[in-house]
Amino acid sequence: MLKRKYFVTLLLFVILLFSLTSQVNSQQSASKATVVYLFKIFDTGNVNSTFIIEDPSYGRNSLWVLVPKNDTYQVFKLKEGQIVNKTISQAFTSSGAPYAFYDNLSLVYEGPLYLEITWNLSYGALIVEPNALFFSPAIGFSRNLKATAIVDLPNITKGVKEYYPIPVKRNGNEFYFEPSSDERIGIAFTVGGNPDQINISYGSFVFKVPRRYKNVAERILNFYVNLSSKFNKIFNKNLSSVEVNFFVPNSLNDISLGGFVPIESAVKLGNINLNIFYIRTKSGYFEAIAAHELIHYYAFEAGISPKVLWFHEGLANYIGISVAKQLGSGAYSIEEDLINTASELNDNLIFVFNWTPEYTQQNRTLFEYYAASYCLVKSLLNNFSSPSDNLFKGENFLSKFFYL
């Protein structure tokens, strides 16, 4: 009788032990690898970016994440696990377009895994008091990862205007998100304090910008100075005084606005305003925007009314892109977007002639107007090109036109 009780007790113990072991193994196999993105924003606008990849499961596994192309400044810390194979390759968006600044980091590893990758972004957040904007690096990861992102806004933050996507939690200046792959996190916010403003001038140009963007201002100032001697001859005009300011968009929807020049009166334009966000683009992109706004000044001084908006914008885009191409591929990407949009219009460009600062058709996007204007001016000037053209096709024809 005692032996039978002992046997039954032992059997129950074995069954219980097997059940507990099965539950543990089941929980381990069901556990999901995670990636946590940490974005710490400093008062300067610099951002420390860290993402932590953790997989508690045992055995061999694989994953991929997006990382910056230039890995010189990355700190790669493997705290647990073993990397069996590490591959860097070109990364592509969900639409199939290649990323300009990011690569695909693919790993094969023996788990459990704990990996940290850290790098700094000089212009991770853009600040021109009182407006500020954080726009995250590209977020991309394999399906077997569950992602969380934490954005820690700077100490000088006064308020938050909007964000994308909707955070799942907020703790003071920390915002928690659950982003999907191929997504960005954007936060428009305000900051306190007075801007440390500096003036940089040469010839006709005065840049009034925050000190943190001094190097950028000097870069565009040199670009303007080099262009002005050439533009003076083309437009048959010399500019007396031009003030240039940098700005941060008021909202996430305004990011696409590269720059603007307000019309103060029939005989006077306002300052050139450049969206500092575009210093984060490929070389030549920001210069194309800057040249675009400068050409508006020259065209206005030469007597072209802003009401002939298709010619103003077409000329600004065509010449601006042309003079910026020598500085990098960014100008080419702007041109490609304009040409692709114009081709979708099936050569139906006549709508653009009714474009004024006060009027656009409701069924047309603003970019369609820019694209149509660009293609019309490019076609026009290419038809009047000559072997002596230097900066762009039609340069000498345009110079004669403005002289007359």
Tab-separated table of C-alpha atoms in Angstrom:
chain	number	residue	atom	x	y	z
A	1	MET	CA	0.000	0.000	0.000
A	2	LEU	CA	2.839	2.393	0.879
A	3	LYS	CA	4.667	1.522	-2.336
A	4	ARG	CA	1.539	2.246	-4.349
A	5	LYS	CA	1.111	5.667	-2.661
A	6	TYR	CA	4.784	6.418	-3.257
A	7	PHE	CA	4.450	5.502	-6.925
A	8	VAL	CA	1.334	7.653	-7.377
A	9	THR	CA	3.042	10.593	-5.637
A	10	LEU	CA	6.134	10.218	-7.805
A	11	LEU	CA	4.003	10.006	-10.941
A	12	LEU	CA	2.114	13.188	-10.021
A	13	PHE	CA	5.420	14.958	-9.351
A	14	VAL	CA	6.801	13.929	-12.753
A	15	ILE	CA	3.622	15.071	-14.503
A	16	LEU	CA	3.728	18.416	-12.669
A	17	LEU	CA	7.423	18.892	-13.478
A	18	PHE	CA	6.807	18.072	-17.145
A	19	SER	CA	3.879	20.510	-17.223
A	20	LEU	CA	5.953	23.333	-15.714
A	21	THR	CA	8.843	22.648	-18.092
A	22	SER	CA	6.466	22.682	-21.077
A	23	GLN	CA	5.019	26.011	-19.947
A	24	VAL	CA	8.504	27.556	-19.611
A	25	ASN	CA	9.569	26.250	-23.028
A	26	SER	CA	6.286	27.450	-24.509
A	27	GLN	CA	6.770	30.927	-23.026
A	28	GLN	CA	10.352	31.074	-24.299
A	29	SER	CA	9.362	30.012	-27.806
A	30	ALA	CA	6.489	32.534	-27.812
A	31	SER	CA	8.677	35.392	-26.561
A	32	LYS	CA	9.258	38.038	-29.203
A	33	ALA	CA	12.484	39.824	-30.026
A	34	THR	CA	12.269	43.580	-29.493
A	35	VAL	CA	13.968	46.740	-30.694
A	36	VAL	CA	13.766	49.900	-28.587
A	37	TYR	CA	14.696	53.235	-30.191
A	38	LEU	CA	15.881	55.935	-27.780
A	39	PHE	CA	16.146	59.515	-29.072
A	40	LYS	CA	17.620	61.944	-26.547
A	41	ILE	CA	17.347	65.553	-27.808
A	42	PHE	CA	19.711	68.155	-26.345
A	43	ASP	CA	19.117	71.914	-26.111
A	44	THR	CA	21.504	72.410	-29.063
A	45	GLY	CA	19.306	70.310	-31.342
A	46	ASN	CA	21.824	67.461	-31.394
A	47	VAL	CA	20.291	64.027	-30.872
A	48	ASN	CA	21.808	60.917	-29.336
A	49	SER	CA	20.210	57.928	-31.066
A	50	THR	CA	20.401	54.482	-29.539
A	51	PHE	CA	18.527	51.359	-30.365
A	52	ILE	CA	18.582	48.234	-28.274
A	53	ILE	CA	17.871	44.847	-29.824
A	54	GLU	CA	16.951	42.113	-27.386
A	55	ASP	CA	15.970	38.492	-28.043
A	56	PRO	CA	15.598	36.245	-24.954
A	57	SER	CA	15.204	33.047	-26.965
A	58	TYR	CA	17.934	30.430	-27.377
A	59	GLY	CA	19.285	29.041	-30.603
A	60	ARG	CA	20.119	30.555	-33.971
A	61	ASN	CA	17.958	33.425	-35.267
A	62	SER	CA	18.169	36.315	-37.708
A	63	LEU	CA	16.888	39.884	-38.042
A	64	TRP	CA	17.501	43.147	-39.891
A	65	VAL	CA	17.299	46.847	-39.007
A	66	LEU	CA	18.013	50.145	-40.769
A	67	VAL	CA	21.265	51.873	-39.789
A	68	PRO	CA	22.952	55.077	-41.049
A	69	LYS	CA	25.104	54.563	-44.160
A	70	ASN	CA	28.201	56.104	-42.630
A	71	ASP	CA	29.003	53.732	-39.780
A	72	THR	CA	32.139	55.672	-38.766
A	73	TYR	CA	30.379	57.220	-35.792
A	74	GLN	CA	28.362	54.178	-34.720
A	75	VAL	CA	29.116	52.468	-31.423
A	76	PHE	CA	28.295	48.760	-31.711
A	77	LYS	CA	28.001	47.030	-28.291
A	78	LEU	CA	27.222	43.316	-28.104
A	79	LYS	CA	26.447	42.622	-24.438
A	80	GLU	CA	25.008	39.122	-24.805
A	81	GLY	CA	24.887	36.510	-27.552
A	82	GLN	CA	27.114	35.752	-30.505
A	83	ILE	CA	27.009	37.284	-34.002
A	84	VAL	CA	27.402	34.500	-36.568
A	85	ASN	CA	27.087	36.705	-39.653
A	86	LYS	CA	26.800	40.469	-40.189
A	87	THR	CA	25.860	41.944	-43.589
A	88	ILE	CA	25.452	45.573	-44.723
A	89	SER	CA	23.473	46.169	-47.936
A	90	GLN	CA	21.433	48.850	-49.708
A	91	ALA	CA	18.115	49.522	-47.956
A	92	PHE	CA	14.858	50.207	-49.807
A	93	THR	CA	11.588	51.839	-48.777
A	94	SER	CA	8.290	49.968	-48.931
A	95	SER	CA	7.714	51.572	-52.351
A	96	GLY	CA	11.010	50.196	-53.654
A	97	ALA	CA	12.988	53.458	-53.655
A	98	PRO	CA	16.569	53.237	-52.324
A	99	TYR	CA	17.314	55.034	-49.070
A	100	ALA	CA	19.861	57.833	-49.476
A	101	PHE	CA	21.219	57.783	-45.929
A	102	TYR	CA	20.445	54.304	-44.573
A	103	ASP	CA	21.632	50.735	-45.049
A	104	ASN	CA	20.163	47.363	-44.186
A	105	LEU	CA	22.031	45.683	-41.339
A	106	SER	CA	21.266	41.940	-41.377
A	107	LEU	CA	22.383	39.708	-38.493
A	108	VAL	CA	22.489	35.980	-37.902
A	109	TYR	CA	23.108	35.287	-34.226
A	110	GLU	CA	23.072	32.739	-31.415
A	111	GLY	CA	20.688	33.865	-28.677
A	112	PRO	CA	19.898	35.145	-26.152
A	113	LEU	CA	20.901	38.461	-27.742
A	114	TYR	CA	21.400	41.936	-26.288
A	115	LEU	CA	22.829	44.505	-28.706
A	116	GLU	CA	23.141	48.319	-28.556
A	117	ILE	CA	23.884	50.561	-31.542
A	118	THR	CA	24.451	54.278	-30.860
A	119	TRP	CA	25.219	57.302	-33.014
A	120	ASN	CA	24.788	61.087	-32.863
A	121	LEU	CA	22.743	63.290	-35.208
A	122	SER	CA	24.074	66.845	-35.494
A	123	TYR	CA	20.778	68.187	-36.839
A	124	GLY	CA	18.410	65.595	-35.401
A	125	ALA	CA	16.169	68.399	-34.126
A	126	LEU	CA	15.910	71.806	-35.801
A	127	ILE	CA	15.504	74.829	-33.547
A	128	VAL	CA	14.852	78.463	-34.473
A	129	GLU	CA	13.299	79.944	-31.364
A	130	PRO	CA	10.473	79.655	-30.512
A	131	ASN	CA	9.775	76.850	-33.033
A	132	ALA	CA	11.426	73.434	-33.009
A	133	LEU	CA	10.984	70.220	-34.944
A	134	PHE	CA	12.137	66.659	-34.352
A	135	PHE	CA	12.033	64.320	-37.312
A	136	SER	CA	13.468	60.912	-36.534
A	137	PRO	CA	15.891	58.880	-38.600
A	138	ALA	CA	14.222	56.252	-40.774
A	139	ILE	CA	12.827	53.411	-38.682
A	140	GLY	CA	12.914	49.979	-40.290
A	141	PHE	CA	13.085	46.454	-38.859
A	142	SER	CA	12.236	42.845	-39.675
A	143	ARG	CA	8.819	41.350	-38.937
A	144	ASN	CA	10.071	39.227	-36.068
A	145	LEU	CA	10.823	42.385	-34.057
A	146	LYS	CA	8.384	44.400	-31.956
A	147	ALA	CA	9.371	48.078	-31.894
A	148	THR	CA	9.085	50.789	-29.270
A	149	ALA	CA	10.445	54.325	-29.619
A	150	ILE	CA	11.069	56.841	-26.838
A	151	VAL	CA	11.651	60.521	-27.688
A	152	ASP	CA	13.046	62.674	-24.889
A	153	LEU	CA	12.516	66.359	-25.743
A	154	PRO	CA	15.103	68.942	-24.591
A	155	ASN	CA	14.988	70.770	-21.269
A	156	ILE	CA	14.090	74.055	-23.009
A	157	THR	CA	10.788	72.600	-24.291
A	158	LYS	CA	7.793	74.801	-23.493
A	159	GLY	CA	4.996	73.044	-25.320
A	160	VAL	CA	4.138	70.410	-27.916
A	161	LYS	CA	2.062	71.426	-30.939
A	162	GLU	CA	1.647	68.106	-32.749
A	163	TYR	CA	3.179	64.688	-33.304
A	164	TYR	CA	3.054	61.699	-35.609
A	165	PRO	CA	2.168	58.928	-35.033
A	166	ILE	CA	0.016	59.179	-31.911
A	167	PRO	CA	2.115	58.284	-28.835
A	168	VAL	CA	0.960	55.435	-26.622
A	169	LYS	CA	2.198	57.201	-23.482
A	170	ARG	CA	3.714	60.447	-22.263
A	171	ASN	CA	5.835	61.041	-19.177
A	172	GLY	CA	6.823	64.711	-18.926
A	173	ASN	CA	9.059	65.412	-21.932
A	174	GLU	CA	9.265	61.709	-22.816
A	175	PHE	CA	6.963	60.392	-25.538
A	176	TYR	CA	6.484	56.660	-26.138
A	177	PHE	CA	5.556	55.336	-29.582
A	178	GLU	CA	4.979	51.958	-31.208
A	179	PRO	CA	6.106	52.728	-34.770
A	180	SER	CA	5.690	50.424	-37.726
A	181	SER	CA	8.541	49.609	-40.072
A	182	ASP	CA	9.409	52.188	-42.769
A	183	GLU	CA	8.052	55.033	-40.632
A	184	ARG	CA	9.298	58.294	-39.125
A	185	ILE	CA	8.404	59.976	-35.867
A	186	GLY	CA	7.768	63.708	-36.026
A	187	ILE	CA	7.158	66.163	-33.182
A	188	ALA	CA	6.612	69.915	-33.630
A	189	PHE	CA	7.197	71.764	-30.364
A	190	THR	CA	8.112	75.151	-28.924
A	191	VAL	CA	11.120	76.142	-26.848
A	192	GLY	CA	11.902	78.945	-24.440
A	193	GLY	CA	14.747	81.393	-24.317
A	194	ASN	CA	16.001	84.037	-26.705
A	195	PRO	CA	17.852	83.009	-29.858
A	196	ASP	CA	21.601	83.549	-29.957
A	197	GLN	CA	21.360	85.457	-33.227
A	198	ILE	CA	24.361	86.390	-35.379
A	199	ASN	CA	24.750	88.519	-38.512
A	200	ILE	CA	26.999	87.383	-41.351
A	201	SER	CA	27.299	89.661	-44.351
A	202	TYR	CA	29.174	90.035	-47.597
A	203	GLY	CA	28.361	92.352	-50.475
A	204	SER	CA	24.586	92.625	-50.904
A	205	PHE	CA	23.759	89.736	-48.572
A	206	VAL	CA	23.091	89.729	-44.836
A	207	PHE	CA	22.344	86.456	-43.036
A	208	LYS	CA	20.566	86.822	-39.672
A	209	VAL	CA	20.489	83.331	-38.200
A	210	PRO	CA	20.905	81.436	-34.898
A	211	ARG	CA	24.562	80.865	-34.039
A	212	ARG	CA	24.043	77.088	-34.076
A	213	TYR	CA	23.651	77.349	-37.885
A	214	LYS	CA	26.664	79.590	-38.507
A	215	ASN	CA	28.420	77.021	-40.732
A	216	VAL	CA	25.291	76.520	-42.818
A	217	ALA	CA	24.844	80.292	-43.241
A	218	GLU	CA	28.457	80.691	-44.391
A	219	ARG	CA	27.987	77.865	-46.882
A	220	ILE	CA	24.911	79.466	-48.482
A	221	LEU	CA	26.437	82.965	-48.314
A	222	ASN	CA	29.458	81.790	-50.338
A	223	PHE	CA	27.080	80.119	-52.784
A	224	TYR	CA	25.105	83.371	-53.184
A	225	VAL	CA	28.244	85.468	-53.649
A	226	ASN	CA	29.482	83.165	-56.408
A	227	LEU	CA	26.097	83.232	-58.117
A	228	SER	CA	25.487	86.972	-57.877
A	229	SER	CA	28.176	88.002	-60.384
A	230	LYS	CA	26.659	85.582	-62.917
A	231	PHE	CA	23.043	86.446	-62.156
A	232	ASN	CA	23.825	90.179	-62.421
A	233	LYS	CA	24.728	89.630	-66.089
A	234	ILE	CA	21.849	87.270	-66.862
A	235	PHE	CA	19.107	89.436	-65.322
A	236	ASN	CA	20.822	92.763	-66.129
A	237	LYS	CA	20.281	93.809	-62.505
A	238	ASN	CA	22.388	94.249	-59.363
A	239	LEU	CA	20.744	93.564	-56.020
A	240	SER	CA	21.298	96.325	-53.476
A	241	SER	CA	20.389	94.526	-50.259
A	242	VAL	CA	19.032	91.054	-49.464
A	243	GLU	CA	18.406	89.707	-45.957
A	244	VAL	CA	18.294	85.956	-45.450
A	245	ASN	CA	16.699	84.171	-42.478
A	246	PHE	CA	16.321	80.524	-41.483
A	247	PHE	CA	13.049	79.149	-40.138
A	248	VAL	CA	11.568	75.978	-38.685
A	249	PRO	CA	8.088	74.978	-39.950
A	250	ASN	CA	5.183	75.704	-37.616
A	251	SER	CA	3.723	72.233	-38.178
A	252	LEU	CA	4.611	68.842	-39.624
A	253	ASN	CA	2.439	69.617	-42.660
A	254	ASP	CA	4.676	72.589	-43.502
A	255	ILE	CA	7.873	70.547	-43.801
A	256	SER	CA	7.523	70.462	-47.604
A	257	LEU	CA	7.854	74.284	-47.770
A	258	GLY	CA	11.495	74.746	-48.769
A	259	GLY	CA	11.514	78.522	-48.590
A	260	PHE	CA	9.585	81.673	-49.403
A	261	VAL	CA	9.945	85.369	-50.206
A	262	PRO	CA	6.945	87.473	-49.100
A	263	ILE	CA	5.654	90.202	-51.440
A	264	GLU	CA	5.558	93.316	-49.272
A	265	SER	CA	4.360	95.695	-51.990
A	266	ALA	CA	4.287	96.159	-55.748
A	267	VAL	CA	7.873	97.428	-55.633
A	268	LYS	CA	9.398	95.506	-52.730
A	269	LEU	CA	10.012	91.919	-51.721
A	270	GLY	CA	10.541	90.770	-48.149
A	271	ASN	CA	13.428	88.729	-46.775
A	272	ILE	CA	14.476	85.359	-48.159
A	273	ASN	CA	13.372	82.657	-45.719
A	274	LEU	CA	14.938	79.183	-45.939
A	275	ASN	CA	13.607	76.080	-44.182
A	276	ILE	CA	16.549	74.830	-42.114
A	277	PHE	CA	15.055	71.315	-42.171
A	278	TYR	CA	16.575	70.781	-45.628
A	279	ILE	CA	20.146	70.788	-44.374
A	280	ARG	CA	19.353	67.129	-43.658
A	281	THR	CA	19.031	66.309	-47.350
A	282	LYS	CA	21.504	65.213	-50.004
A	283	SER	CA	24.183	67.697	-51.042
A	284	GLY	CA	22.844	70.211	-53.547
A	285	TYR	CA	19.229	70.024	-52.356
A	286	PHE	CA	19.388	72.927	-49.911
A	287	GLU	CA	21.417	74.964	-52.435
A	288	ALA	CA	18.737	74.415	-55.088
A	289	ILE	CA	16.124	75.797	-52.659
A	290	ALA	CA	18.351	78.762	-51.764
A	291	ALA	CA	19.043	79.568	-55.428
A	292	HIS	CA	15.313	79.275	-56.181
A	293	GLU	CA	14.455	82.023	-53.686
A	294	LEU	CA	17.313	84.254	-54.872
A	295	ILE	CA	16.066	84.005	-58.469
A	296	HIS	CA	12.673	85.305	-57.347
A	297	TYR	CA	14.513	88.449	-56.205
A	298	TYR	CA	16.286	88.864	-59.530
A	299	ALA	CA	13.169	88.193	-61.621
A	300	PHE	CA	11.195	90.698	-59.543
A	301	GLU	CA	13.924	93.348	-59.893
A	302	ALA	CA	14.020	92.665	-63.643
A	303	GLY	CA	10.329	93.541	-63.906
A	304	ILE	CA	8.588	90.141	-63.986
A	305	SER	CA	5.366	90.489	-62.009
A	306	PRO	CA	4.659	87.813	-59.356
A	307	LYS	CA	1.222	87.540	-60.944
A	308	VAL	CA	2.942	85.787	-63.853
A	309	LEU	CA	3.563	83.060	-61.331
A	310	TRP	CA	4.176	80.193	-63.747
A	311	PHE	CA	7.181	82.047	-65.196
A	312	HIS	CA	8.502	83.138	-61.793
A	313	GLU	CA	8.333	79.631	-60.335
A	314	GLY	CA	9.400	77.837	-63.497
A	315	LEU	CA	12.418	80.111	-63.880
A	316	ALA	CA	13.336	79.779	-60.197
A	317	ASN	CA	13.178	75.987	-60.304
A	318	TYR	CA	14.914	75.582	-63.667
A	319	ILE	CA	17.863	77.887	-62.918
A	320	GLY	CA	18.018	76.939	-59.230
A	321	ILE	CA	18.293	73.229	-60.009
A	322	SER	CA	20.768	73.848	-62.848
A	323	VAL	CA	23.242	75.849	-60.733
A	324	ALA	CA	22.985	73.420	-57.792
A	325	LYS	CA	23.642	70.256	-59.810
A	326	GLN	CA	27.390	70.779	-59.634
A	327	LEU	CA	27.195	70.578	-55.828
A	328	GLY	CA	25.587	67.152	-55.509
A	329	SER	CA	22.831	64.723	-56.349
A	330	GLY	CA	20.197	66.518	-54.263
A	331	ALA	CA	19.364	68.922	-57.102
A	332	TYR	CA	18.878	65.985	-59.466
A	333	SER	CA	16.351	64.409	-57.093
A	334	ILE	CA	14.266	67.609	-57.100
A	335	GLU	CA	14.354	67.638	-60.903
A	336	GLU	CA	13.323	63.978	-61.055
A	337	ASP	CA	10.291	64.608	-58.815
A	338	LEU	CA	9.185	67.564	-60.959
A	339	ILE	CA	9.574	65.665	-64.238
A	340	ASN	CA	7.740	62.583	-62.914
A	341	THR	CA	4.841	64.715	-61.682
A	342	ALA	CA	4.645	66.623	-64.973
A	343	SER	CA	4.588	63.364	-66.958
A	344	GLU	CA	1.535	62.258	-64.976
A	345	LEU	CA	-0.273	65.354	-66.314
A	346	ASN	CA	-0.054	63.910	-69.863
A	347	ASP	CA	1.201	67.216	-71.320
A	348	ASN	CA	-1.970	68.951	-70.149
A	349	LEU	CA	-0.144	71.982	-68.752
A	350	ILE	CA	-2.361	74.852	-69.849
A	351	PHE	CA	-3.956	75.153	-66.388
A	352	VAL	CA	-0.735	76.682	-65.060
A	353	PHE	CA	-1.209	79.970	-66.970
A	354	ASN	CA	-4.049	80.954	-64.620
A	355	TRP	CA	-1.865	80.459	-61.534
A	356	THR	CA	-1.510	83.527	-59.313
A	357	PRO	CA	-0.514	84.008	-55.661
A	358	GLU	CA	-4.235	84.142	-54.885
A	359	TYR	CA	-5.576	81.391	-57.162
A	360	THR	CA	-5.079	77.664	-57.736
A	361	GLN	CA	-7.577	75.099	-58.984
A	362	GLN	CA	-9.000	72.939	-56.202
A	363	ASN	CA	-8.372	69.740	-58.147
A	364	ARG	CA	-4.660	70.553	-58.580
A	365	THR	CA	-1.883	70.113	-56.032
A	366	LEU	CA	0.616	72.906	-55.560
A	367	PHE	CA	3.423	70.596	-56.658
A	368	GLU	CA	1.608	69.981	-59.975
A	369	TYR	CA	1.784	73.734	-60.622
A	370	TYR	CA	5.511	73.753	-59.835
A	371	ALA	CA	6.079	70.741	-62.080
A	372	ALA	CA	4.165	72.187	-65.031
A	373	SER	CA	5.943	75.542	-64.696
A	374	TYR	CA	9.343	73.878	-64.537
A	375	CYS	CA	8.759	71.799	-67.666
A	376	LEU	CA	7.419	74.778	-69.653
A	377	VAL	CA	10.388	77.020	-68.816
A	378	LYS	CA	12.886	74.207	-69.366
A	379	SER	CA	11.377	73.399	-72.759
A	380	LEU	CA	11.310	77.076	-73.730
A	381	LEU	CA	14.932	77.781	-72.806
A	382	ASN	CA	16.241	74.503	-74.226
A	383	ASN	CA	14.768	75.514	-77.562
A	384	PHE	CA	16.883	78.690	-77.459
A	385	SER	CA	20.092	77.124	-76.168
A	386	SER	CA	23.472	77.921	-77.685
A	387	PRO	CA	27.008	76.443	-77.509
A	388	SER	CA	28.142	79.449	-75.456
A	389	ASP	CA	25.733	78.664	-72.597
A	390	ASN	CA	27.627	77.912	-69.410
A	391	LEU	CA	25.368	77.645	-66.360
A	392	PHE	CA	22.268	76.250	-68.107
A	393	LYS	CA	20.718	75.839	-71.539
A	394	GLY	CA	19.149	79.076	-72.743
A	395	GLU	CA	21.386	81.229	-70.527
A	396	ASN	CA	22.484	83.633	-73.270
A	397	PHE	CA	18.991	83.889	-74.708
A	398	LEU	CA	17.649	84.778	-71.258
A	399	SER	CA	20.408	87.353	-70.782
A	400	LYS	CA	19.416	89.067	-74.053
A	401	PHE	CA	15.771	88.876	-73.091
A	402	PHE	CA	16.298	90.700	-69.803
A	403	TYR	CA	18.650	93.215	-71.447
A	404	LEU	CA	15.903	94.167	-73.905
